[in-house]
Coordinates of N, CA and C in Angstrom, one line a residue:
M21 N 6.7 7.8 -8.2 CA 7.5 8.1 -9.4 C 7.7 6.9 -10.2
L22 N 7.9 5.7 -9.6 CA 8.0 4.5 -10.4 C 6.7 4.1 -11.1
K23 N 5.6 4.3 -10.4 CA 4.3 4.1 -10.9 C 4.0 5.0 -12.2
K24 N 4.4 6.2 -12.0 CA 4.2 7.2 -13.1 C 5.0 6.8 -14.3
T25 N 6.3 6.3 -14.1 CA 7.2 5.9 -15.2 C 6.6 4.7 -15.9
K26 N 6.1 3.8 -15.1 CA 5.4 2.6 -15.7 C 4.3 3.0 -16.6
Q27 N 3.5 3.9 -16.1 CA 2.3 4.4 -16.9 C 2.8 5.1 -18.2
Q28 N 3.8 5.8 -18.1 CA 4.4 6.5 -19.3 C 4.9 5.5 -20.3
I29 N 5.6 4.5 -19.9 CA 6.1 3.5 -20.8 C 4.9 2.8 -21.5
L30 N 3.9 2.4 -20.7 CA 2.7 1.7 -21.3 C 2.0 2.5 -22.3
A31 N 1.8 3.8 -22.0 CA 1.1 4.7 -22.9 C 1.9 4.9 -24.2
F32 N 3.3 5.1 -24.0 CA 4.1 5.3 -25.1 C 4.1 4.1 -26.1
V33 N 4.2 2.9 -25.5 CA 4.2 1.7 -26.3 C 2.9 1.5 -27.1
L34 N 1.7 1.9 -26.4 CA 0.4 1.8 -27.1 C 0.3 2.8 -28.2
R35 N 0.9 4.0 -28.0 CA 0.9 5.0 -29.1 C 1.7 4.5 -30.3
Q36 N 2.7 3.6 -30.1 CA 3.5 3.1 -31.2 C 2.8 1.9 -31.8
G37 N 1.6 1.6 -31.4 CA 0.9 0.4 -31.9 C 1.4 -0.9 -31.5
K38 N 2.1 -1.0 -30.4 CA 2.7 -2.2 -29.8 C 1.9 -2.6 -28.6
R39 N 1.8 -3.9 -28.3 CA 1.1 -4.4 -27.2 C 1.9 -5.5 -26.5
F40 N 1.9 -5.5 -25.2 CA 2.5 -6.6 -24.5 C 1.8 -7.9 -24.8
K41 N 2.5 -9.0 -24.8 CA 1.9 -10.3 -25.1 C 1.9 -11.2 -23.8
G42 N 0.8 -11.8 -23.5 CA 0.7 -12.8 -22.4 C 0.6 -12.1 -21.1
D43 N 1.7 -11.9 -20.4 CA 1.7 -11.4 -19.0 C 1.1 -10.0 -18.9
K44 N 0.1 -9.8 -18.1 CA -0.6 -8.6 -17.9 C 0.0 -7.7 -16.8
T45 N 1.1 -8.1 -16.2 CA 1.8 -7.2 -15.2 C 2.6 -6.2 -15.9
Y46 N 2.7 -6.3 -17.2 CA 3.4 -5.3 -18.1 C 4.9 -5.2 -18.0
L47 N 5.4 -5.0 -16.8 CA 6.9 -4.8 -16.8 C 7.6 -5.9 -16.0
T48 N 7.4 -7.1 -16.5 CA 8.2 -8.2 -16.0 C 9.6 -8.1 -16.7
K49 N 10.5 -8.9 -16.3 CA 11.9 -8.9 -16.9 C 11.7 -9.3 -18.4
A50 N 10.8 -10.2 -18.7 CA 10.6 -10.6 -20.1 C 10.1 -9.5 -20.9
N51 N 9.2 -8.7 -20.3 CA 8.6 -7.6 -21.1 C 9.6 -6.5 -21.3
V52 N 10.4 -6.2 -20.3 CA 11.5 -5.2 -20.4 C 12.4 -5.6 -21.5
K53 N 12.8 -6.9 -21.6 CA 13.7 -7.3 -22.6 C 13.0 -7.2 -24.0
W54 N 11.7 -7.5 -24.0 CA 11.0 -7.3 -25.3 C 11.0 -5.8 -25.7
L55 N 10.8 -4.9 -24.7 CA 10.7 -3.5 -25.1 C 12.1 -3.0 -25.7
K56 N 13.2 -3.5 -25.1 CA 14.5 -3.1 -25.6 C 14.7 -3.6 -27.0
S57 N 14.0 -4.7 -27.4 CA 14.3 -5.3 -28.8 C 13.3 -4.7 -29.8
L58 N 12.4 -3.8 -29.4 CA 11.5 -3.2 -30.4 C 12.2 -2.4 -31.5
E59 N 11.8 -2.6 -32.7 CA 12.3 -1.8 -33.8 C 11.4 -0.6 -34.0
L60 N 12.0 0.6 -33.7 CA 11.3 1.9 -33.8 C 12.1 2.9 -34.5
D61 N 11.5 4.0 -35.0 CA 12.3 5.0 -35.6 C 13.2 5.6 -34.6
D62 N 14.2 6.4 -35.0 CA 15.2 6.9 -34.2 C 14.7 7.7 -32.9
V63 N 13.8 8.6 -33.2 CA 13.3 9.4 -32.0 C 12.5 8.6 -31.1
A64 N 11.6 7.7 -31.6 CA 10.8 6.8 -30.7 C 11.7 5.9 -29.9
K65 N 12.7 5.3 -30.6 CA 13.7 4.4 -29.9 C 14.4 5.2 -28.8
E66 N 14.8 6.4 -29.1 CA 15.6 7.1 -28.1 C 14.7 7.5 -26.9
T67 N 13.4 7.8 -27.2 CA 12.5 8.1 -26.1 C 12.2 6.9 -25.2
L68 N 12.0 5.8 -25.8 CA 11.8 4.5 -25.1 C 13.0 4.2 -24.2
T69 N 14.2 4.3 -24.8 CA 15.4 4.0 -24.1 C 15.5 4.9 -22.8
E70 N 15.2 6.2 -22.9 CA 15.2 7.1 -21.8 C 14.2 6.6 -20.7
Y71 N 13.0 6.3 -21.1 CA 12.0 5.8 -20.2 C 12.6 4.6 -19.4
L72 N 13.2 3.6 -20.2 CA 13.6 2.4 -19.6 C 14.8 2.6 -18.6
I73 N 15.7 3.6 -19.0 CA 16.8 3.9 -18.1 C 16.2 4.5 -16.8
T74 N 15.2 5.3 -16.9 CA 14.6 5.9 -15.6 C 13.9 4.8 -14.8
Y75 N 13.2 3.9 -15.5 CA 12.6 2.8 -14.8 C 13.6 1.9 -14.1
E76 N 14.6 1.5 -14.7 CA 15.6 0.6 -14.1 C 16.3 1.3 -13.0
Y77 N 16.6 2.6 -13.1 CA 17.2 3.4 -12.0 C 16.3 3.4 -10.8
L78 N 15.0 3.6 -11.0 CA 14.1 3.7 -9.9 C 13.9 2.3 -9.2
V79 N 13.9 1.2 -10.0 CA 13.8 -0.1 -9.5 C 15.0 -0.4 -8.6
D80 N 16.2 -0.1 -9.1 CA 17.4 -0.3 -8.3 C 17.4 0.5 -7.0
K81 N 17.0 1.8 -7.1 CA 16.9 2.6 -6.0 C 16.0 2.1 -4.9
I82 N 14.8 1.6 -5.3 CA 13.9 1.1 -4.3 C 14.4 -0.2 -3.7
E83 N 15.1 -1.0 -4.5 CA 15.7 -2.2 -3.9 C 16.7 -1.9 -2.9
R84 N 17.6 -0.9 -3.1 CA 18.6 -0.4 -2.2 C 17.9 0.1 -0.9
L85 N 16.9 0.9 -1.0 CA 16.2 1.5 0.1 C 15.5 0.4 0.9
D86 N 14.9 -0.5 0.2 CA 14.2 -1.6 0.9 C 15.2 -2.5 1.7
K87 N 16.4 -2.7 1.2 CA 17.4 -3.4 1.9 C 17.9 -2.7 3.1
R88 N 18.0 -1.3 3.0 CA 18.4 -0.5 4.1 C 17.4 -0.5 5.2
I89 N 16.1 -0.5 4.8 CA 15.0 -0.5 5.8 C 15.0 -1.8 6.5
E90 N 15.3 -3.0 5.8 CA 15.4 -4.3 6.5 C 16.5 -4.3 7.5
E91 N 17.6 -3.6 7.1 CA 18.7 -3.6 8.1 C 18.4 -2.8 9.3
M92 N 17.6 -1.7 9.2 CA 17.2 -0.9 10.3 C 16.3 -1.7 11.2
V93 N 15.4 -2.5 10.6 CA 14.4 -3.2 11.4 C 15.0 -4.4 12.1
S94 N 16.1 -4.9 11.6 CA 16.8 -6.0 12.3 C 17.5 -5.6 13.6
G95 N 17.6 -4.3 13.8 CA 18.2 -3.8 15.1 C 17.3 -3.9 16.3
E96 N 17.8 -3.8 17.4 CA 17.0 -4.1 18.7 C 15.9 -3.0 18.9
R97 N 16.1 -1.8 18.4 CA 15.2 -0.7 18.7 C 13.8 -1.0 18.0
Y98 N 13.8 -1.5 16.8 CA 12.5 -1.6 16.1 C 12.0 -3.1 15.9
C99 N 12.9 -4.0 16.0 CA 12.7 -5.4 15.6 C 11.4 -6.0 16.1
E100 N 11.2 -6.0 17.4 CA 10.1 -6.7 18.0 C 8.8 -6.0 17.6
T101 N 8.7 -4.7 17.8 CA 7.5 -4.0 17.5 C 7.1 -4.1 16.0
V102 N 8.0 -3.9 15.1 CA 7.7 -4.0 13.7 C 7.2 -5.4 13.4
N103 N 7.9 -6.5 13.9 CA 7.4 -7.8 13.7 C 6.0 -8.1 14.2
N104 N 5.7 -7.5 15.3 CA 4.3 -7.7 15.9 C 3.3 -7.0 15.0
M105 N 3.6 -5.7 14.6 CA 2.7 -5.0 13.7 C 2.5 -5.7 12.4
S106 N 3.6 -6.3 11.9 CA 3.5 -7.0 10.6 C 2.7 -8.3 10.6
C107 N 2.2 -8.7 11.8 CA 1.3 -9.8 11.9 C 0.0 -9.5 11.3
L108 N -0.3 -8.2 11.2 CA -1.6 -7.8 10.6 C -1.6 -7.9 9.1
L109 N -2.7 -8.4 8.6 CA -2.8 -8.4 7.1 C -2.7 -7.0 6.5
G110 N -1.9 -6.9 5.5 CA -1.7 -5.6 4.8 C -0.6 -4.8 5.4
V111 N -0.1 -5.1 6.6 CA 0.9 -4.3 7.2 C 2.3 -5.0 7.1
K112 N 3.1 -4.4 6.2 CA 4.4 -5.0 6.0 C 5.5 -4.1 6.7
T113 N 6.7 -4.4 6.5 CA 7.8 -3.8 7.2 C 7.8 -2.3 7.0
H114 N 7.6 -1.8 5.7 CA 7.7 -0.4 5.4 C 6.6 0.4 6.2
T115 N 5.3 -0.2 6.1 CA 4.2 0.5 6.8 C 4.4 0.5 8.3
A116 N 4.8 -0.6 8.9 CA 5.0 -0.7 10.3 C 6.1 0.3 10.8
L117 N 7.3 0.3 10.1 CA 8.4 1.2 10.5 C 8.0 2.7 10.3
A118 N 7.3 3.0 9.2 CA 6.9 4.4 9.0 C 6.0 4.8 10.1
L119 N 5.1 4.0 10.6 CA 4.2 4.4 11.7 C 5.0 4.6 12.9
L120 N 5.9 3.7 13.2 CA 6.7 3.9 14.4 C 7.6 5.1 14.4
V121 N 8.2 5.4 13.3 CA 9.1 6.5 13.2 C 8.4 7.9 13.2
E122 N 7.3 7.9 12.4 CA 6.6 9.2 12.3 C 5.7 9.5 13.5
V123 N 5.1 8.5 14.1 CA 4.3 8.8 15.2 C 5.1 9.0 16.5
G124 N 6.1 8.2 16.6 CA 7.0 8.4 17.8 C 6.4 7.6 19.0
D125 N 5.6 8.3 19.8 CA 4.9 7.7 21.0 C 3.4 7.6 20.8
F126 N 2.9 6.4 20.6 CA 1.5 6.2 20.4 C 0.7 6.6 21.7
E127 N 1.3 6.6 22.8 CA 0.6 6.9 24.1 C 0.2 8.4 24.2
R128 N 0.7 9.2 23.3 CA 0.4 10.6 23.4 C -1.1 10.8 22.9
F129 N -1.7 9.8 22.3 CA -3.1 9.8 21.9 C -3.9 9.1 22.9
A130 N -4.8 9.8 23.5 CA -5.6 9.2 24.6 C -6.6 8.2 24.1
T131 N -7.1 8.4 22.8 CA -8.1 7.5 22.2 C -7.7 7.2 20.8
A132 N -8.3 6.1 20.3 CA -8.1 5.8 18.9 C -8.6 6.9 18.0
R133 N -9.7 7.5 18.4 CA -10.3 8.6 17.6 C -9.3 9.8 17.4
Q134 N -8.6 10.1 18.5 CA -7.6 11.1 18.4 C -6.5 10.8 17.4
F135 N -6.1 9.5 17.4 CA -5.1 9.1 16.5 C -5.6 9.2 15.0
S136 N -6.9 8.8 14.8 CA -7.5 8.9 13.5 C -7.5 10.3 13.1
G137 N -7.8 11.2 14.0 CA -7.8 12.6 13.7 C -6.4 13.1 13.2
F138 N -5.4 12.6 13.9 CA -4.0 13.0 13.6 C -3.7 12.5 12.1
L139 N -4.3 11.5 11.7 CA -4.1 10.9 10.4 C -5.0 11.5 9.3
G140 N -6.0 12.3 9.8 CA -7.0 12.8 8.8 C -8.0 11.8 8.3
L141 N -8.2 10.7 9.1 CA -9.1 9.7 8.7 C -10.5 9.8 9.3
V142 N -10.8 10.9 10.0 CA -12.1 11.0 10.6 C -13.0 11.9 9.7
P143 N -14.3 11.7 9.7 CA -15.2 12.5 8.8 C -15.2 13.9 9.2
S144 N -15.3 14.8 8.2 CA -15.5 16.2 8.5 C -17.0 16.5 8.8
E145 N -17.3 17.5 9.5 CA -18.7 17.8 9.8 C -19.0 19.3 9.9
S146 N -20.2 19.6 9.7 CA -20.7 21.0 9.7 C -21.9 21.0 10.6
S147 N -21.9 21.8 11.7 CA -23.0 21.9 12.7 C -23.6 23.3 12.6
S148 N -25.0 23.2 12.6 CA -25.7 24.5 12.6 C -27.1 24.2 13.2
A149 N -27.5 25.0 14.2 CA -28.8 25.0 14.8 C -29.1 23.5 15.3
G150 N -28.2 22.9 15.8 CA -28.4 21.5 16.3 C -28.3 20.4 15.3
D151 N -28.2 20.8 14.0 CA -28.1 19.8 12.9 C -26.6 19.5 12.7
I152 N -26.3 18.3 12.5 CA -24.9 17.9 12.2 C -24.8 17.2 10.9
N153 N -24.1 17.7 10.0 CA -23.9 17.1 8.7 C -22.5 16.6 8.5
R154 N -22.3 15.3 8.2 CA -21.0 14.7 8.1 C -20.6 14.6 6.6
F155 N -19.4 14.8 6.3 CA -18.9 14.7 4.9 C -17.7 13.7 4.8
G156 N -16.9 13.9 3.8 CA -15.8 13.0 3.7 C -14.7 13.2 4.7
I157 N -13.7 12.4 4.8 CA -12.6 12.5 5.8 C -11.9 13.9 5.6
T158 N -11.4 14.3 6.7 CA -10.8 15.7 6.7 C -9.5 15.8 5.9
K159 N -8.8 14.6 5.8 CA -7.5 14.6 5.0 C -6.5 15.6 5.7
A160 N -6.6 15.9 6.9 CA -5.7 16.7 7.6 C -4.6 15.8 8.2
G161 N -3.5 16.4 8.8 CA -2.5 15.6 9.4 C -1.5 14.9 8.5
N162 N -1.1 13.7 8.9 CA 0.0 13.1 8.2 C -0.5 12.3 6.9
R163 N -0.2 12.9 5.8 CA -0.7 12.4 4.5 C 0.0 11.0 4.2
H164 N 1.3 10.9 4.5 CA 2.0 9.7 4.1 C 1.5 8.5 4.9
L165 N 1.3 8.7 6.2 CA 0.7 7.5 7.0 C -0.7 7.2 6.6
R166 N -1.5 8.2 6.3 CA -2.9 8.0 5.8 C -2.9 7.2 4.6
R167 N -2.0 7.5 3.6 CA -1.9 6.7 2.4 C -1.5 5.3 2.6
L168 N -0.5 5.1 3.5 CA 0.0 3.8 3.8 C -1.1 2.9 4.4
L169 N -1.9 3.5 5.3 CA -3.0 2.7 5.9 C -4.1 2.4 5.0
V170 N -4.4 3.3 4.1 CA -5.5 3.1 3.1 C -5.0 1.9 2.1
E171 N -3.7 2.0 1.8 CA -3.2 0.9 0.9 C -3.2 -0.4 1.7
A172 N -2.9 -0.4 3.0 CA -3.0 -1.6 3.8 C -4.4 -2.2 3.8
A173 N -5.3 -1.2 3.9 CA -6.7 -1.6 4.0 C -7.2 -2.3 2.8
Q174 N -6.6 -2.1 1.6 CA -7.0 -2.8 0.4 C -6.9 -4.3 0.5
S175 N -6.0 -4.8 1.4 CA -5.9 -6.2 1.6 C -7.1 -6.9 2.2
Y176 N -8.0 -6.1 2.9 CA -9.2 -6.6 3.5 C -10.4 -6.6 2.5
T177 N -10.2 -6.0 1.3 CA -11.2 -5.9 0.3 C -11.3 -7.1 -0.6
R178 N -10.4 -8.1 -0.4 CA -10.4 -9.2 -1.3 C -10.0 -10.5 -0.5
G179 N -10.3 -11.6 -1.0 CA -9.9 -12.9 -0.3 C -11.0 -13.4 0.6
N180 N -11.0 -14.6 0.9 CA -12.0 -15.2 1.8 C -11.7 -14.9 3.3
I181 N -12.8 -14.8 4.0 CA -12.7 -14.5 5.4 C -12.0 -15.7 6.1
G182 N -10.9 -15.4 6.9 CA -10.2 -16.5 7.5 C -9.0 -17.0 6.7
H183 N -8.9 -16.7 5.4 CA -7.8 -17.1 4.6 C -6.6 -16.3 5.0
K184 N -5.4 -17.0 5.2 CA -4.2 -16.4 5.5 C -3.1 -16.6 4.5
P185 N -2.7 -15.6 3.7 CA -1.7 -15.7 2.7 C -0.4 -16.3 3.2
I186 N 0.3 -17.0 2.3 CA 1.6 -17.6 2.7 C 2.6 -16.5 3.2
A187 N 2.6 -15.3 2.6 CA 3.5 -14.3 3.0 C 3.2 -13.8 4.4
L188 N 1.9 -13.8 4.8 CA 1.5 -13.4 6.1 C 2.0 -14.4 7.1
K189 N 1.8 -15.7 6.8 CA 2.2 -16.7 7.7 C 3.7 -16.7 8.0
K190 N 4.4 -16.3 7.0 CA 5.9 -16.2 7.1 C 6.3 -15.0 8.0
R191 N 5.5 -13.9 7.9 CA 5.8 -12.8 8.8 C 5.5 -13.1 10.2
Q192 N 4.5 -14.0 10.4 CA 4.1 -14.3 11.8 C 5.0 -15.3 12.5
E193 N 5.9 -15.9 11.8 CA 6.6 -17.1 12.3 C 7.4 -16.8 13.6
C194 N 7.9 -15.6 13.8 CA 8.7 -15.3 14.9 C 8.0 -14.5 16.0
C195 N 6.6 -14.5 15.9 CA 5.8 -13.7 16.9 C 5.1 -14.7 17.9
A196 N 4.8 -14.1 19.0 CA 4.1 -14.8 20.1 C 2.7 -15.3 19.7
P197 N 2.2 -16.4 20.1 CA 0.9 -16.9 19.8 C -0.2 -15.9 20.1
E198 N -0.1 -15.2 21.2 CA -1.2 -14.3 21.5 C -1.2 -13.1 20.5
I199 N -0.1 -12.7 20.0 CA 0.0 -11.6 19.0 C -0.6 -12.1 17.7
I200 N -0.3 -13.3 17.3 CA -0.8 -13.9 16.1 C -2.3 -14.0 16.2
A201 N -2.8 -14.5 17.3 CA -4.3 -14.7 17.5 C -5.0 -13.4 17.4
Y202 N -4.4 -12.3 18.0 CA -5.0 -11.0 18.0 C -5.1 -10.5 16.6
A203 N -4.0 -10.6 15.8 CA -3.9 -10.1 14.5 C -4.9 -10.9 13.6
D204 N -5.0 -12.2 13.7 CA -5.9 -13.0 12.9 C -7.4 -12.6 13.2
K205 N -7.7 -12.4 14.5 CA -9.0 -12.0 14.8 C -9.4 -10.6 14.2
T206 N -8.4 -9.7 14.2 CA -8.6 -8.4 13.6 C -8.8 -8.6 12.1
S207 N -8.1 -9.4 11.4 CA -8.2 -9.6 10.0 C -9.6 -10.1 9.6
E208 N -10.0 -11.1 10.4 CA -11.3 -11.7 10.1 C -12.4 -10.6 10.3
R209 N -12.3 -9.9 11.4 CA -13.4 -8.9 11.7 C -13.4 -7.8 10.6
L210 N -12.3 -7.3 10.2 CA -12.3 -6.2 9.2 C -12.7 -6.7 7.8
R211 N -12.4 -8.0 7.5 CA -12.9 -8.5 6.2 C -14.4 -8.7 6.3
R212 N -14.9 -9.2 7.4 CA -16.4 -9.3 7.5 C -17.0 -8.0 7.4
R213 N -16.5 -7.0 8.0 CA -17.1 -5.6 8.0 C -17.1 -5.1 6.5
F214 N -16.0 -5.3 5.8 CA -16.0 -4.8 4.4 C -17.1 -5.5 3.6
Y215 N -17.2 -6.8 3.7 CA -18.2 -7.5 2.9 C -19.6 -7.1 3.3
R216 N -19.8 -7.0 4.6 CA -21.1 -6.6 5.1 C -21.6 -5.2 4.6
L217 N -20.7 -4.3 4.7 CA -21.0 -2.9 4.3 C -21.2 -2.7 2.8
T218 N -20.3 -3.4 2.0 CA -20.4 -3.3 0.6 C -21.5 -4.2 -0.1
L219 N -21.6 -5.4 0.4 CA -22.5 -6.3 -0.2 C -23.9 -6.2 0.3
S220 N -24.1 -6.1 1.6 CA -25.4 -6.1 2.3 C -26.0 -4.7 2.3
K221 N -25.1 -3.7 2.6 CA -25.7 -2.3 2.7 C -25.4 -1.5 1.5
G222 N -24.6 -2.0 0.5 CA -24.4 -1.3 -0.7 C -23.6 0.0 -0.7
I223 N -22.8 0.2 0.4 CA -22.0 1.3 0.5 C -20.8 1.2 -0.5
H224 N -20.4 2.4 -1.1 CA -19.3 2.4 -2.0 C -18.0 1.8 -1.4
R225 N -17.3 1.0 -2.2 CA -16.2 0.3 -1.6 C -15.1 1.3 -1.2
N226 N -14.9 2.4 -1.9 CA -13.9 3.4 -1.5 C -14.2 3.9 -0.1
K227 N -15.4 4.2 0.2 CA -15.8 4.7 1.5 C -15.5 3.6 2.6
V228 N -15.9 2.4 2.3 CA -15.7 1.3 3.2 C -14.2 1.0 3.5
T229 N -13.4 1.1 2.4 CA -12.0 0.9 2.5 C -11.3 2.0 3.4
T230 N -11.8 3.2 3.3 CA -11.3 4.3 4.2 C -11.7 4.0 5.7
A231 N -12.9 3.5 5.9 CA -13.4 3.1 7.2 C -12.5 2.0 7.8
I232 N -12.2 1.0 6.9 CA -11.3 -0.1 7.4 C -9.9 0.4 7.7
A233 N -9.4 1.4 7.0 CA -8.1 2.0 7.3 C -8.2 2.7 8.6
R234 N -9.3 3.4 8.9 CA -9.4 4.1 10.2 C -9.4 3.1 11.3
E235 N -10.2 2.0 11.2 CA -10.2 1.0 12.3 C -8.9 0.2 12.4
L236 N -8.3 0.0 11.3 CA -7.0 -0.7 11.3 C -5.9 0.1 12.1

């Protein structure tokens, strides 16, 4: 919803012949202030004001929910597991907690492939007379978790192999050395795989990103 509202504001401003200056993130505090100062006709000004009210409401709501999520994670039930999962590149508190809450017991899946099937991240296939044709992922199962993992996989599509962002280092501070080593090894392997499949084999980056999400 917030993303859609941002797109609506950007499109509306462009239709009015206005453009953001400098910062390309579009809706920084400075740009919101600039939007509020625009001189437009009555109807256009009213429309923009309504867009901005919706935008600020959604930003405040997300901040409240994020704070509540952090409070939940700080409890004994989720704290250690969420922290360990957050050692992985691209996996932050929201993704880790969503996986824990919606999956429940990971041990009910005998293999990683079964879990991938639960998420709809396995290729669909059609078999006939001994021939097997594989197509795109099934997109069955839990759509929310599938989207979160694909978004997390985007982190492996950029950056140098072995590079560890400052934010990731901070998330790893309270974790055991063996957990950090495992997560770092995973990050390096998935990044190498992405670059090998896209650069060396020429596979489309979207397909490779989905494959990275499945392995992650």
